[in-house]
CSV table of C-alpha atoms and ligand atoms in Angstrom, one decimal:
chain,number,residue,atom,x,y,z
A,1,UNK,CA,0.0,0.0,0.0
A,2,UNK,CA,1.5,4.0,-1.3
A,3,UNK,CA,2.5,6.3,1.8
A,4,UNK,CA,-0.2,8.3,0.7
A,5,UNK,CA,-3.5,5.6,1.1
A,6,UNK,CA,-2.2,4.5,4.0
A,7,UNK,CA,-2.3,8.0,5.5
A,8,UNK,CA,-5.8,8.2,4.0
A,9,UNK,CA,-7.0,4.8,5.4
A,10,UNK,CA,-5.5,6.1,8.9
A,11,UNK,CA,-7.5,9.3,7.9
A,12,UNK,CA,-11.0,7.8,7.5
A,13,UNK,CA,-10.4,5.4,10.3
A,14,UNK,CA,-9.3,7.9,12.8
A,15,UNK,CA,-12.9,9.7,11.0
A,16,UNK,CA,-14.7,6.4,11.4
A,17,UNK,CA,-13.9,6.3,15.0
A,18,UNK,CA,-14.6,9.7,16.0
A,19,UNK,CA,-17.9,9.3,14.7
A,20,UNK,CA,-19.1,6.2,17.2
A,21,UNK,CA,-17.5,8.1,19.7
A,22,UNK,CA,-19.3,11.2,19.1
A,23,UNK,CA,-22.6,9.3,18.6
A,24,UNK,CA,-22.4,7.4,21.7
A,25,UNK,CA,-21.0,9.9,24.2
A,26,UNK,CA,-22.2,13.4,23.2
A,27,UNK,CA,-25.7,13.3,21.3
A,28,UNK,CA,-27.2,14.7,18.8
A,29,UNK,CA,-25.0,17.9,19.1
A,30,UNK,CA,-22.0,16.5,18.6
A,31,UNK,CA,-22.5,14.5,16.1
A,32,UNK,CA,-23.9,17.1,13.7
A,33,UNK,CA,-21.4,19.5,14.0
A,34,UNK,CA,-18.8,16.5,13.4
A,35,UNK,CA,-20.7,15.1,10.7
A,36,UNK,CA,-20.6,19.0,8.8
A,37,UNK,CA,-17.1,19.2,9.3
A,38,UNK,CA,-16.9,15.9,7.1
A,39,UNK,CA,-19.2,16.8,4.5
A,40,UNK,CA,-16.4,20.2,4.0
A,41,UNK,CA,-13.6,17.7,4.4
A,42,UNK,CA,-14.9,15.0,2.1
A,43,UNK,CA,-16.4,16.7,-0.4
A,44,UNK,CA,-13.4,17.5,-3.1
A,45,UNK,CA,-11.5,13.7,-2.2
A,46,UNK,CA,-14.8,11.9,-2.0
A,47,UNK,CA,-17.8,13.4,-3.2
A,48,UNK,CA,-20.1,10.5,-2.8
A,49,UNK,CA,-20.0,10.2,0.7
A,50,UNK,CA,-19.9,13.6,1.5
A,51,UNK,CA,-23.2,14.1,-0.4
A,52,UNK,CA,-24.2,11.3,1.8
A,53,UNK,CA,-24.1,12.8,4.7
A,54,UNK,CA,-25.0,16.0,3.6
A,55,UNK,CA,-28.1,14.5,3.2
A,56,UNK,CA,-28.4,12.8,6.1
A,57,UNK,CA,-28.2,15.8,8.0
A,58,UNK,CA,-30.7,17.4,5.7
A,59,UNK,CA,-33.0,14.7,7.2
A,60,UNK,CA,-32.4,14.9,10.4
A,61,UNK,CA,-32.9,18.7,11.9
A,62,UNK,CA,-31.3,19.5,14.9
A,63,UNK,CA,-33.8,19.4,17.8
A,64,UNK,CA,-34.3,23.0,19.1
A,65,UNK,CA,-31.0,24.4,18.9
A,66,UNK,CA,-31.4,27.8,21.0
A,67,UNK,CA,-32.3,25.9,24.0
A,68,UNK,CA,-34.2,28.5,26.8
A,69,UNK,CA,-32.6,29.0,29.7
A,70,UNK,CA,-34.5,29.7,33.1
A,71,UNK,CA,-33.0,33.6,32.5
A,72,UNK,CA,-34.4,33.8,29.1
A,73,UNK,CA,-38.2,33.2,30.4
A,74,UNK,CA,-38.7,37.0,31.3
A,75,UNK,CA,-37.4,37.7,27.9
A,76,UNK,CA,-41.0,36.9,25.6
A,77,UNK,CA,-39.6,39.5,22.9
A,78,UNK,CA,-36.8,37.1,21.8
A,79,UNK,CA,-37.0,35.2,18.9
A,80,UNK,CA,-36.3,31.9,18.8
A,81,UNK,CA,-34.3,31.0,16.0
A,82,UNK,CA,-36.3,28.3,13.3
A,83,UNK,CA,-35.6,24.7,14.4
A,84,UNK,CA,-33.3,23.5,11.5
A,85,UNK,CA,-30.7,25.7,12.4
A,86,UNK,CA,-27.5,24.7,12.9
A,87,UNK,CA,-26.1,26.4,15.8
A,88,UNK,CA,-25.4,25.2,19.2
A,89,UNK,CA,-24.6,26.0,22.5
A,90,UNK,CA,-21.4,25.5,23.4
A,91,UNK,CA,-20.3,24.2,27.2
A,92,UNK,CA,-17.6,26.1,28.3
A,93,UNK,CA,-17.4,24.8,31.8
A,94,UNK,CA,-14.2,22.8,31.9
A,95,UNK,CA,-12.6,25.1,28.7
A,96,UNK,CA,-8.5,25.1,29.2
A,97,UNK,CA,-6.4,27.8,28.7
A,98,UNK,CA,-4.6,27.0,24.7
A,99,UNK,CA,-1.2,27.5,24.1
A,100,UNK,CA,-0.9,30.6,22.3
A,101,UNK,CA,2.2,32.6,20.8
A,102,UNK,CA,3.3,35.8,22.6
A,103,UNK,CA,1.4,37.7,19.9
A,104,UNK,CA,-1.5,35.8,19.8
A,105,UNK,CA,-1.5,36.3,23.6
A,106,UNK,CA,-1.2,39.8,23.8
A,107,UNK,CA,-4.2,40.8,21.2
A,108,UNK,CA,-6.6,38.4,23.4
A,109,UNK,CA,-5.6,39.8,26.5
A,110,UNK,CA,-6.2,43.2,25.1
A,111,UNK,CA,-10.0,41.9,23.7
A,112,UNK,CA,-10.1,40.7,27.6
A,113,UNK,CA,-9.6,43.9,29.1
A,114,UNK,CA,-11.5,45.9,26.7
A,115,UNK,CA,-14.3,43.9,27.5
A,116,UNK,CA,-14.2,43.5,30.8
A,117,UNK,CA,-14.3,47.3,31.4
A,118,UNK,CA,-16.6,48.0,28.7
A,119,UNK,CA,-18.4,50.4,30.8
A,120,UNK,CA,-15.0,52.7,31.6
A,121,UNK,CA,-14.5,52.4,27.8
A,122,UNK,CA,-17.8,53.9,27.0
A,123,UNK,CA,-17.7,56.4,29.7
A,124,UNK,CA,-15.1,58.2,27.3
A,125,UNK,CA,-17.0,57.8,24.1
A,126,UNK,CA,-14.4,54.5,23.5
A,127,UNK,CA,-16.0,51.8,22.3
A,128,UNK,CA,-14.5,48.5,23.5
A,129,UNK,CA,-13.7,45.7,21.0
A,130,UNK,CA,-16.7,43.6,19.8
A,131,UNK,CA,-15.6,41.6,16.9
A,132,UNK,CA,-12.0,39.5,16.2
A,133,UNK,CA,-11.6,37.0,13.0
A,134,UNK,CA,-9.2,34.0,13.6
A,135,UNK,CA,-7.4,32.3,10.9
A,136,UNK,CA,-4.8,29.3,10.9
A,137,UNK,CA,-4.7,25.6,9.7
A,138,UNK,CA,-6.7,23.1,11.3
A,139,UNK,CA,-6.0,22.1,14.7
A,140,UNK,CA,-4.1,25.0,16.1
A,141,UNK,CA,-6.5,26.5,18.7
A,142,UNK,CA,-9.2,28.6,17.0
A,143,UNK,CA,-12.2,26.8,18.3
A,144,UNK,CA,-10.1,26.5,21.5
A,145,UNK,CA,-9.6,29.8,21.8
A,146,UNK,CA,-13.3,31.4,21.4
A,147,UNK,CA,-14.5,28.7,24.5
A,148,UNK,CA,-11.5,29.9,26.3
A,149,UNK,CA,-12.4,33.6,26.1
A,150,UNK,CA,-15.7,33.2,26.3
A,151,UNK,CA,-15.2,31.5,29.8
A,152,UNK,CA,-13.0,34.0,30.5
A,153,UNK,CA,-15.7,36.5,30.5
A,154,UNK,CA,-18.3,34.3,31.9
A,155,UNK,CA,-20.7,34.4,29.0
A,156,UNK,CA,-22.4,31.7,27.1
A,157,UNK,CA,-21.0,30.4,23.9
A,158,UNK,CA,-23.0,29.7,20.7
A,159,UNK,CA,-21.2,28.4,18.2
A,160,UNK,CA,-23.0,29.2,14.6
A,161,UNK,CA,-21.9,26.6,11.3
A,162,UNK,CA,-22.3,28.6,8.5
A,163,UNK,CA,-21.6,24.9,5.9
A,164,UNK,CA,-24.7,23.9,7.5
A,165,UNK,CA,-26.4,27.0,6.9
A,166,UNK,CA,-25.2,27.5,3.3
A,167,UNK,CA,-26.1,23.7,2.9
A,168,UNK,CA,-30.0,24.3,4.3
A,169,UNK,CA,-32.4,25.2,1.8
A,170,UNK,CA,-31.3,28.6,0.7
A,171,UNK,CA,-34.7,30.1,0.2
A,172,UNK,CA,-34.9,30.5,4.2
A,173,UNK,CA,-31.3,30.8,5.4
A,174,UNK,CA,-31.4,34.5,4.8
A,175,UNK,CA,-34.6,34.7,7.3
A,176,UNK,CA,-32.7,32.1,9.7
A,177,UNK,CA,-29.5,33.9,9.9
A,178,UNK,CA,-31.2,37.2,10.9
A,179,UNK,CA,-33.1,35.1,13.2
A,180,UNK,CA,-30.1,33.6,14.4
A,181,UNK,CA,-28.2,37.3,15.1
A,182,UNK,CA,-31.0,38.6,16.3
A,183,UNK,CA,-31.3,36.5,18.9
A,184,UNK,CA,-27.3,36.6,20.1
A,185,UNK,CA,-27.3,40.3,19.6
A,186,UNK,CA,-30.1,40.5,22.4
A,187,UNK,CA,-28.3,38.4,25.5
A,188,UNK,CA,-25.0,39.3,26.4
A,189,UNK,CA,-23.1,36.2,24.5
A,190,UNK,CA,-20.4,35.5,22.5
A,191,UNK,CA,-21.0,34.3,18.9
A,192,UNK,CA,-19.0,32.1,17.1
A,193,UNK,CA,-19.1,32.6,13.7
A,194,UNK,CA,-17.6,29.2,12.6
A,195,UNK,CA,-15.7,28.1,8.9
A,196,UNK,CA,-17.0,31.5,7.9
A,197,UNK,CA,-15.3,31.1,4.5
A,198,UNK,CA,-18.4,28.4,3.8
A,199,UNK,CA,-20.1,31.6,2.3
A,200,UNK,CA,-17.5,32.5,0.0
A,201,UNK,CA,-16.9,28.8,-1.3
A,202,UNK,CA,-20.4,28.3,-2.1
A,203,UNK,CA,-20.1,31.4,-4.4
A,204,UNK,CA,-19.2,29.5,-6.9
A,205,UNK,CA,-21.5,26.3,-6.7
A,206,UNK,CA,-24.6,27.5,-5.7
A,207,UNK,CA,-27.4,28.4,-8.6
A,208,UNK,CA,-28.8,31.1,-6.7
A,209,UNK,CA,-26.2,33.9,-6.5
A,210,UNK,CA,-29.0,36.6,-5.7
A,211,UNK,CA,-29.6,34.6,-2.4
A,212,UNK,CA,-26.3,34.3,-1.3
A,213,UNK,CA,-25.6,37.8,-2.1
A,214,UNK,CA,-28.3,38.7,-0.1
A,215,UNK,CA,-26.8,36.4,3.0
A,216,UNK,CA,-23.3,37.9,2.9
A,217,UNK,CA,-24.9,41.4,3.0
A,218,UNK,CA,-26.9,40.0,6.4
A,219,UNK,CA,-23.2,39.4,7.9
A,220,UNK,CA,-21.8,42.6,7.2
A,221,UNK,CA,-24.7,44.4,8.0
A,222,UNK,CA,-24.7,42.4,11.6
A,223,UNK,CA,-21.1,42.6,12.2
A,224,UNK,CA,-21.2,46.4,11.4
A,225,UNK,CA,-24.6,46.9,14.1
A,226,UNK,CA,-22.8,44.3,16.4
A,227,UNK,CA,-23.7,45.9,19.8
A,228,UNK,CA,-21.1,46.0,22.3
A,229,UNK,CA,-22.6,43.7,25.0
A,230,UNK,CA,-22.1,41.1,22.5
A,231,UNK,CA,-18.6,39.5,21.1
A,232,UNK,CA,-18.5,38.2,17.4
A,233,UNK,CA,-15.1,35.9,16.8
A,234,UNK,CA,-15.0,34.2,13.2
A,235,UNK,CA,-13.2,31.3,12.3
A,236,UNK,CA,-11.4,29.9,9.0
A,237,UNK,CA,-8.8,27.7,7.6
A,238,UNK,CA,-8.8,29.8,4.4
A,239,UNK,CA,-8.1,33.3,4.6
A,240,UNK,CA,-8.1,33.6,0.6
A,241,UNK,CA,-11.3,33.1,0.5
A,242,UNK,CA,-12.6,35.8,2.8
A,243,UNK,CA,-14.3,39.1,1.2
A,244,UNK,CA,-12.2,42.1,1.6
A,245,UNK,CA,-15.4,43.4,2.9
A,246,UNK,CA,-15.6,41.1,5.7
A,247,UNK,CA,-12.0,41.4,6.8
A,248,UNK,CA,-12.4,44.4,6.9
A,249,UNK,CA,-15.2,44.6,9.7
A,250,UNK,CA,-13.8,43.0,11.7
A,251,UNK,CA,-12.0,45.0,15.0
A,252,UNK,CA,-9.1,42.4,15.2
A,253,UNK,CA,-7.4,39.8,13.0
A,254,UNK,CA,-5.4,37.3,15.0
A,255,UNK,CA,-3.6,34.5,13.1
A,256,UNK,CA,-2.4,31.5,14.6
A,257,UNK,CA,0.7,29.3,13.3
A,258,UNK,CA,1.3,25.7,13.9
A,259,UNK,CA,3.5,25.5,17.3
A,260,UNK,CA,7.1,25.9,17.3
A,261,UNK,CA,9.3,24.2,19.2
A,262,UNK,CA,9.1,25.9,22.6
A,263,UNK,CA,5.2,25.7,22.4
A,264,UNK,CA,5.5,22.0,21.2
A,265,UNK,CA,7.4,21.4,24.4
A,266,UNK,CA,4.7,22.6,26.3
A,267,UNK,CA,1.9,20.9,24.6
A,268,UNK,CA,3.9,17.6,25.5
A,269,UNK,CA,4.4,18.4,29.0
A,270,UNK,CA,0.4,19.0,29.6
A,271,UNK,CA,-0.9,16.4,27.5
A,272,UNK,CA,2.1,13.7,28.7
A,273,UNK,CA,0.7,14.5,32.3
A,274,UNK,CA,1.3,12.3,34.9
A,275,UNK,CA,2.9,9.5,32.0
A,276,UNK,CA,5.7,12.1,31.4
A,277,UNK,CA,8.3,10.5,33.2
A,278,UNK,CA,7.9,7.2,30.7
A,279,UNK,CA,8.6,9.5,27.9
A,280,UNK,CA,11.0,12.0,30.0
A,281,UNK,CA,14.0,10.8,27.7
A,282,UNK,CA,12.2,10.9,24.4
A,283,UNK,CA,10.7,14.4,25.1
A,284,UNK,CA,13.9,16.1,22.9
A,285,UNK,CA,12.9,13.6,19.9
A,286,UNK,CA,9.3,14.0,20.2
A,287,UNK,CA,9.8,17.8,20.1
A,288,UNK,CA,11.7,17.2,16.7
A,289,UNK,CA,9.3,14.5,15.5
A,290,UNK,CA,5.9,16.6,15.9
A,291,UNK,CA,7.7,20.1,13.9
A,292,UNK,CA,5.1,20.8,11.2
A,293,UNK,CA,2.2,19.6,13.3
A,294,UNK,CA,-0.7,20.7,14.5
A,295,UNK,CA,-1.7,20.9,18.4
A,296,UNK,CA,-4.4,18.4,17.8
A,297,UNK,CA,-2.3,16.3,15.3
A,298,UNK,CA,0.2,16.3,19.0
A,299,UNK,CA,-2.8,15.5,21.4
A,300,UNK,CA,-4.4,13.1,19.5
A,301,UNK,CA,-0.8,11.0,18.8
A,302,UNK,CA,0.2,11.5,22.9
A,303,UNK,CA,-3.2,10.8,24.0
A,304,UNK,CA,-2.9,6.7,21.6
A,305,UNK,CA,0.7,6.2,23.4
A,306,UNK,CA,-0.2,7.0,26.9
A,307,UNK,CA,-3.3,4.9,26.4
A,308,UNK,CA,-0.6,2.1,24.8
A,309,UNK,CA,1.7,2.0,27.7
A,310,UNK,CA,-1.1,2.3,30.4
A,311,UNK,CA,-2.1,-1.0,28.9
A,312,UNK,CA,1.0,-2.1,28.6
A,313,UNK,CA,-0.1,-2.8,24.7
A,314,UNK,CA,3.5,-0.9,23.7
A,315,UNK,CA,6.4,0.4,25.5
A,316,UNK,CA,7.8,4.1,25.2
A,317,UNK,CA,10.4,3.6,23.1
A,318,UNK,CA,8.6,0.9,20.9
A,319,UNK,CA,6.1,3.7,20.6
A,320,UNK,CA,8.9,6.4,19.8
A,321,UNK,CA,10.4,4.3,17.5
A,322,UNK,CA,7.3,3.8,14.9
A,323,UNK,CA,7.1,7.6,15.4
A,324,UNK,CA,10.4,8.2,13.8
A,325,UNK,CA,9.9,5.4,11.1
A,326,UNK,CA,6.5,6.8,10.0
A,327,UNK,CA,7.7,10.2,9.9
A,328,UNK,CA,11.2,9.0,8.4
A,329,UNK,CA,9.3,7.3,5.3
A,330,UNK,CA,8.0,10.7,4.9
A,331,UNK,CA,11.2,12.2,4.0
A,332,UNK,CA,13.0,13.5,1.3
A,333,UNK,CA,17.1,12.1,1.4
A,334,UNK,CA,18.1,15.3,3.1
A,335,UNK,CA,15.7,15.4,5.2
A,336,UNK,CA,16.5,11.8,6.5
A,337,UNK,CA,20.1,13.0,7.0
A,338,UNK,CA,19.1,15.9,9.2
A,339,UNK,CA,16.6,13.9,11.4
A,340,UNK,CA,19.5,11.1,11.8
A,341,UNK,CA,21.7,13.6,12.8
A,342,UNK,CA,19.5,14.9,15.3
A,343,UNK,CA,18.6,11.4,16.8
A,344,UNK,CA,22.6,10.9,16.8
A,345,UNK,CA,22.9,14.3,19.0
A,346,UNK,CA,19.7,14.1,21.5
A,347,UNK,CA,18.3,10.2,21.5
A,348,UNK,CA,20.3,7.3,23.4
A,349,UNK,CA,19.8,5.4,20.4
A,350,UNK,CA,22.4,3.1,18.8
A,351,UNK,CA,23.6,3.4,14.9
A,352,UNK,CA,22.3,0.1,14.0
A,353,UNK,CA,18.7,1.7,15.8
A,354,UNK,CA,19.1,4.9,13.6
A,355,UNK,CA,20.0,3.1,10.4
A,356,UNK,CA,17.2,0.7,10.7
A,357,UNK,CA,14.6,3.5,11.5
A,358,UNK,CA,16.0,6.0,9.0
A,359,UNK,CA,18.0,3.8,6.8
A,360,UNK,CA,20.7,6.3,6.7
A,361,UNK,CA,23.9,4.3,5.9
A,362,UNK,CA,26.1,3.4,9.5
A,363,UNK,CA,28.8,5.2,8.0
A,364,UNK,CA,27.2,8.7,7.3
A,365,UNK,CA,25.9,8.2,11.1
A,366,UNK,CA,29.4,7.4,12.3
A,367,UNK,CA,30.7,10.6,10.8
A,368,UNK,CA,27.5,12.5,12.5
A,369,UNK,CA,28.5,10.8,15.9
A,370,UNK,CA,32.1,11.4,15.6
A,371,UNK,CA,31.8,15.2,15.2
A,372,UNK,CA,29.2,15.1,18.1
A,373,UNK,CA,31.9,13.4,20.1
A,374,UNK,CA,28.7,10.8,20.9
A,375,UNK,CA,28.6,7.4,22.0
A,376,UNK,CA,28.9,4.1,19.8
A,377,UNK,CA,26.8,1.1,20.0
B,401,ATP,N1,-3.2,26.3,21.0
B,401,ATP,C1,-3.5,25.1,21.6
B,401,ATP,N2,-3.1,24.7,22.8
B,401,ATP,C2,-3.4,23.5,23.3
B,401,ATP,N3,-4.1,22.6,22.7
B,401,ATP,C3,-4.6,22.9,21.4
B,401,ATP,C4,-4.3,24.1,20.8
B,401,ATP,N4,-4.9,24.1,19.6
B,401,ATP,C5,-5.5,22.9,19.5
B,401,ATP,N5,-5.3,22.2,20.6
B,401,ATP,C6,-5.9,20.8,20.7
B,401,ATP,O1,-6.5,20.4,19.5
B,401,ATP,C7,-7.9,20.3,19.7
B,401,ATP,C8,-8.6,21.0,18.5
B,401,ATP,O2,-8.3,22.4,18.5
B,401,ATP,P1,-9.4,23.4,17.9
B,401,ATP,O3,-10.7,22.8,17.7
B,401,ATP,O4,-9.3,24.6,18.6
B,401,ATP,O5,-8.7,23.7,16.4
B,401,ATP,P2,-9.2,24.7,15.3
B,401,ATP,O6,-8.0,25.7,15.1
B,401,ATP,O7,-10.5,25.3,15.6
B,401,ATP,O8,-9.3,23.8,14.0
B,401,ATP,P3,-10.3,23.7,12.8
B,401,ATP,O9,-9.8,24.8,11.8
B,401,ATP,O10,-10.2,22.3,12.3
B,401,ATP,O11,-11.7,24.0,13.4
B,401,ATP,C9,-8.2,21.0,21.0
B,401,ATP,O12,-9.3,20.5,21.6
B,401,ATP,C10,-7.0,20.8,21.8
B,401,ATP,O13,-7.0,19.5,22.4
B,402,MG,MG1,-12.4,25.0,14.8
């Protein structure tokens, strides 16, 4: 089997899986957001299935998504959004602090303050911040992020998935949106406005472009009459495709890399928790081996071992070493070179290890180790 349908095999399975757990463990919710995320994912690499569950979802409405709270019973003049709508509230009870760059970091503790003295802010005629668009690759912490702040200022999160608006009938999303915004605009809340570039993808593939038109001119008109009790974040993996006109709406653009080094390190230490000290000696090679990834790519790889060596299924470094092999056979000739080199200068392992995982020659590692002044085997 090629490199590449073995990754997509992992792919689906890791998919597959993901799916029973969602269905079993966190209801209807869950599931339906999950199951939109695949119908994006799926639908240039296989376009069967994701129709499939496209229309499975179509079928299946989500059960009152707005759901009342006791607070909200003196409140008759809110609308309740339509039924088929697919946003959700979010719990934020047990939301952890993401690892964010120094950058990142300092614009959302500026959002934080500016929020929480909102009412000194307006004293002066300053109006505090009330919307913020994140943008980065999969994984990094953009989701994360808006359960974190929202916590942070102790107000409910609703999360708001534009593909399954776009992919509702398109007749009534423009009437469900408003209905939507209406209804966050009138509690204090924050609004997540996830995969927001949904509406600029469909451009293209959708019949009605009057409609959509239409729906895009709802979202800036809302983000522009945002009011300030209220907090609007946006999400997307695809900056290109966001309307200059929507960028520029927006009071803050935040964009968050993959995590470097430092921030890997740090990721390993929280998620290794109290199985660090099985991979205490690995941690230098596991920092190398997850460069390039994402936080959840990290998680998700940390959270199989620690489950592996609780059940004794694989040790550490049986469970380090398929690391490097899988992300060896990934490699270009250089690249193998420089990640032998590094195992030479910060893994215990011997040259007959290194050349089996790497298959870099003994004699190229010998030459590595001898400049190092490292041991043999
Ligand atoms: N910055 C981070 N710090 C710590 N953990 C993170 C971070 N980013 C992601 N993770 C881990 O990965 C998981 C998924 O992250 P999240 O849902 O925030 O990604 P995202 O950026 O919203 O991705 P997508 O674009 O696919 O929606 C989190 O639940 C967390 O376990
Ligand atoms: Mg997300």
């Amino acid at each position: 089997m090629s490199k590449k349908i073995a990754g997509e095999v992992d792919d689906l399975a890791g998919d597959l899986a993901q799916s029973v757990r969602l269905g079993l463990h966190s209801g209807a919710d869950g599931i339906r957001l999950f199951a939109a995320k695949l119908v994006r994912k799926y639908r240039q690499s296989a376009p069967d299935l994701s129709q499939q569950i496209d229309g499975y979802l179509r079928a299946s409405p989500a059960a009152s998504p707005m759901r009342r709270k006791p607070s909200d019973e003196a409140r008759p003049d809110v609308t309740q959004p339509s039924d088929d709508l697919a946003v959700l509230r979010i719990d934020t009870a047990g939301a952890r602090q993401p690892v964010l760059s120094e950058s990142i970091m300092t614009g959302i503790q500026q959002l934080l303050a500016e929020r929480r003295q909102a009412q000194k802010l307006l004293s002066l005629g300053l109006e505090p911040m009330r919307s913020a668009i994140f943008v980065g690759p999969p994984g990094v912490g953009k989701t994360m992020t808006a359960k974190w702040i929202a916590r942070q200022l102790d107000l409910p999160l609703f999360v708001l998935d534009l593909t399954a608006i776009m992919s509702s009938y398109l007749g009534r999303t423009g009437n469900n949106l408003r209905a939507v915004l209406d209804y966050a605009k009138s509690i204090p809340c924050v609004l997540l406005l996830d995969e927001i570039d949904a509406i600029a993808k469909r451009r293209a593939d959708v019949s009605d472009i009057g409609e959509l038109k239409r729906l895009v001119t709802v979202i800036l008109q809302e983000i522009d009459a945002w009011p300030s009790t209220g907090l609007l974040l946006a999400a997307t993996n695809h900056a290109e495709l966001i309307d200059p006109a929507l960028w520029r709406r927006f009071d803050m653009t935040l964009e968050f890399p993959k995590p470097e080094r430092r921030q890997i390190a740090e990721t390993l230490g929280t998620v290794l928790a109290s199985d660090r000290q099985h991979f205490e000696r690995w941690l230098p090679i596991l920092a190398l081996l997850f460069e390039g990834s994402s936080f959840s790519d990290i998680d998700r790889t940390i959270r199989q071992f620690r489950k592996a060596v609780t059940l004794q299924t694989a040790s550490a470094p049986d469970l380090v070493e398929g690391l490097v092999r899988r992300h060896s056979a990934e490699l270009d000739r250089p690249a193998r070179h420089q990640l032998a080199m590094q195992l030479v200068a910060h893994s215990r392992l011997s040259q007959h290890k290194i050349n089996e995982l790497t298959g870099v020659s003994r004699d190229t590692i010998r030459k590595f180790q001898n400049t190092e002044g490292g041991h043999g085997d």
